[in-house]
mmCIF file of C-alpha atoms in Angstrom:
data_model
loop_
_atom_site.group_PDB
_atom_site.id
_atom_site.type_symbol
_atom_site.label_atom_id
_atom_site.label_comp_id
_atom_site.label_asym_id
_atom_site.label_seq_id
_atom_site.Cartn_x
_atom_site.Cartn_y
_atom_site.Cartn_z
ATOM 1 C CA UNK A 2 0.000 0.000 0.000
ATOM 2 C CA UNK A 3 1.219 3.934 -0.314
ATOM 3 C CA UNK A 4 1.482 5.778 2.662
ATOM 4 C CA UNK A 5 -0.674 8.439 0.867
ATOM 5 C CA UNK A 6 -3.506 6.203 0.577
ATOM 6 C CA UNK A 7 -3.550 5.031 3.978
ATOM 7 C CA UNK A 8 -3.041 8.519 5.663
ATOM 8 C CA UNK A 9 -6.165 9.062 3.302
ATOM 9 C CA UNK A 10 -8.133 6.703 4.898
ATOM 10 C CA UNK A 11 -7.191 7.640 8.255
ATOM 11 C CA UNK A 12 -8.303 10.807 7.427
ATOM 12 C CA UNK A 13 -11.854 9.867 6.188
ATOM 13 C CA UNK A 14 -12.188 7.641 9.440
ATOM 14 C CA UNK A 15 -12.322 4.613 6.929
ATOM 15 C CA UNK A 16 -10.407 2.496 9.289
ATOM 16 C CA UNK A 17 -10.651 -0.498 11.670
ATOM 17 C CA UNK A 18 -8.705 -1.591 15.104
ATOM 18 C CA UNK A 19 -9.041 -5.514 15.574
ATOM 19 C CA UNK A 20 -11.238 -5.364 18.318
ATOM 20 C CA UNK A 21 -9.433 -8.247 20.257
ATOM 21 C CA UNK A 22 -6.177 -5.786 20.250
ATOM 22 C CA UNK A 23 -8.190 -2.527 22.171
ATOM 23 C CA UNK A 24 -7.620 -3.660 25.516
ATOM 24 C CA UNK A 25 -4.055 -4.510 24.740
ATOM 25 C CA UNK A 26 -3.435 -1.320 23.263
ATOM 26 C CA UNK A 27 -5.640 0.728 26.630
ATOM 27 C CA UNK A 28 -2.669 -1.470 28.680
ATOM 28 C CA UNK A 29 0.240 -0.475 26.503
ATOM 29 C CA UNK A 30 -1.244 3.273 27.405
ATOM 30 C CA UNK A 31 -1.730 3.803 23.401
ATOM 31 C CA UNK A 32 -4.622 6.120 22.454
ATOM 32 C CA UNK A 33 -6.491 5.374 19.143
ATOM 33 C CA UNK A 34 -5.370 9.724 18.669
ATOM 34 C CA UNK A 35 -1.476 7.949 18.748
ATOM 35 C CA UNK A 36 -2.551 5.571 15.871
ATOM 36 C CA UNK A 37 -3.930 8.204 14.067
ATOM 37 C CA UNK A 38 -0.766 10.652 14.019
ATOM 38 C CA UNK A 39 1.472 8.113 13.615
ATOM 39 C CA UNK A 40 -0.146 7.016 10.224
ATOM 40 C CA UNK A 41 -0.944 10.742 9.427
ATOM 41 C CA UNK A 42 2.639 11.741 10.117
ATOM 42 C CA UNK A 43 4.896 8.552 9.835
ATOM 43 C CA UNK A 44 6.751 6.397 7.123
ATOM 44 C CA UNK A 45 6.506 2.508 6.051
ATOM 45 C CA UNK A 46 9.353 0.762 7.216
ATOM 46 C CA UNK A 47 8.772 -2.629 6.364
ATOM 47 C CA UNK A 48 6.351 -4.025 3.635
ATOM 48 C CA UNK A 49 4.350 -7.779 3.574
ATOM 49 C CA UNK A 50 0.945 -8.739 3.929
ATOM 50 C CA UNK A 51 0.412 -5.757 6.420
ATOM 51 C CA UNK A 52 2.501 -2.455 6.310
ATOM 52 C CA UNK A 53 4.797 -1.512 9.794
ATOM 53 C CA UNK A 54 4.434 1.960 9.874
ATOM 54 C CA UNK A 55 7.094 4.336 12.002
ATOM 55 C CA UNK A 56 6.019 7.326 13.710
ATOM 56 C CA UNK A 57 6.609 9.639 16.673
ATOM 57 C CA UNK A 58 3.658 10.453 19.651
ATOM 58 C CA UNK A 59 4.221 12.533 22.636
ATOM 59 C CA UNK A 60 8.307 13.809 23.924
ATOM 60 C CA UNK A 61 9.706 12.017 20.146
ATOM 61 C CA UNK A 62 8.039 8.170 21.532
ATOM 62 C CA UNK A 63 7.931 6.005 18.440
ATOM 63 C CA UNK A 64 5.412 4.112 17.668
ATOM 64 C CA UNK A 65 4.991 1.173 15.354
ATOM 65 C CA UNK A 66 1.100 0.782 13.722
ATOM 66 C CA UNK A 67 0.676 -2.778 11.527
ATOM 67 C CA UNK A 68 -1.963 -2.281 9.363
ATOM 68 C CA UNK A 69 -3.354 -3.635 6.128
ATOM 69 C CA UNK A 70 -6.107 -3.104 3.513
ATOM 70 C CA UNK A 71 -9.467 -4.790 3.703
ATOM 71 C CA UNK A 72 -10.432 -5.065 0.330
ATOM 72 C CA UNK A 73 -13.872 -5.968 1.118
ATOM 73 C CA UNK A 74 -14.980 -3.181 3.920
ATOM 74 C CA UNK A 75 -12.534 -0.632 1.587
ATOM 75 C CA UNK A 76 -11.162 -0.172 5.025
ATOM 76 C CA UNK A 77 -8.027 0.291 6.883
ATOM 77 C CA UNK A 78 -7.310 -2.438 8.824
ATOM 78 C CA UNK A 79 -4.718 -2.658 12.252
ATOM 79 C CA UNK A 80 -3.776 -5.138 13.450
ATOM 80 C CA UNK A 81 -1.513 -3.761 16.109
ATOM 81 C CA UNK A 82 0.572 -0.865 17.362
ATOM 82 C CA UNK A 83 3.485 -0.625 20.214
ATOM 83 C CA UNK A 84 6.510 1.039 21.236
ATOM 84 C CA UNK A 85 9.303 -0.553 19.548
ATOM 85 C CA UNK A 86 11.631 -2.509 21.855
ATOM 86 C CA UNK A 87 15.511 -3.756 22.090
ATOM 87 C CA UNK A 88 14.601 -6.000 19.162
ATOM 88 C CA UNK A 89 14.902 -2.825 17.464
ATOM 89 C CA UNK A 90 17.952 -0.815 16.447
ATOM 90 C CA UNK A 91 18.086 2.922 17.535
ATOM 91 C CA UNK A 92 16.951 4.345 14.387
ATOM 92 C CA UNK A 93 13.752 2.089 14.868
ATOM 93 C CA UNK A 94 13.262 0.947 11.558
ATOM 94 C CA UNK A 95 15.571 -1.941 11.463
ATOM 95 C CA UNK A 96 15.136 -5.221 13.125
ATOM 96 C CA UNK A 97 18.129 -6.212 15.043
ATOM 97 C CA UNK A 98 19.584 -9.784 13.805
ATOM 98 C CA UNK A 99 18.942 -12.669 15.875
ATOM 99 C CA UNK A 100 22.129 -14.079 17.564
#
């Protein structure tokens, strides 16, 4: 997917949060308004069935928002979102190598 198309449907509220993942996310202190600005103002890192989108929330936090396209709703689907963590190199877009 282009970033310009999902940031699109963000926009136009055409978009979906699994619903088993919303309590997970209220834990991990992530508002659906993070989501949002990290599509609206992030980049895709990493491409496959869903997109791993990179962006920054709050004091420069990043944020990582899985998401794909459901072709049948014509909806914005995410799967996920979360702070990366030390499986992450510091520039947060590339996956340290398992040793």
């Amino acid at each position: 997917m282009d970033i310009e198309f999902i940031r699109e449907k963000i926009r136009r509220k055409e978009y979906v949060i699994d619903p088993d993942h919303l309590l997970v996310l209220r834990k991990r202190g992530i508002s659906i308004r993070n989501i949002e600005y990290a599509i609206l103002t992030g980049e895709i890192i990493e491409t496959y069935p869903s997109d791993l989108i990179l962006g920054f929330i709050g004091n420069n936090t990043p944020l990582h928002v899985a998401c794909s396209y459901w072709a049948e709703e014509r909806m914005i689907y995410i799967h996920t979102a979360y702070i990366p963590d030390a499986r992450w190199k510091s520039d947060f877009r590339t996956r340290r190598r398992k040793r």
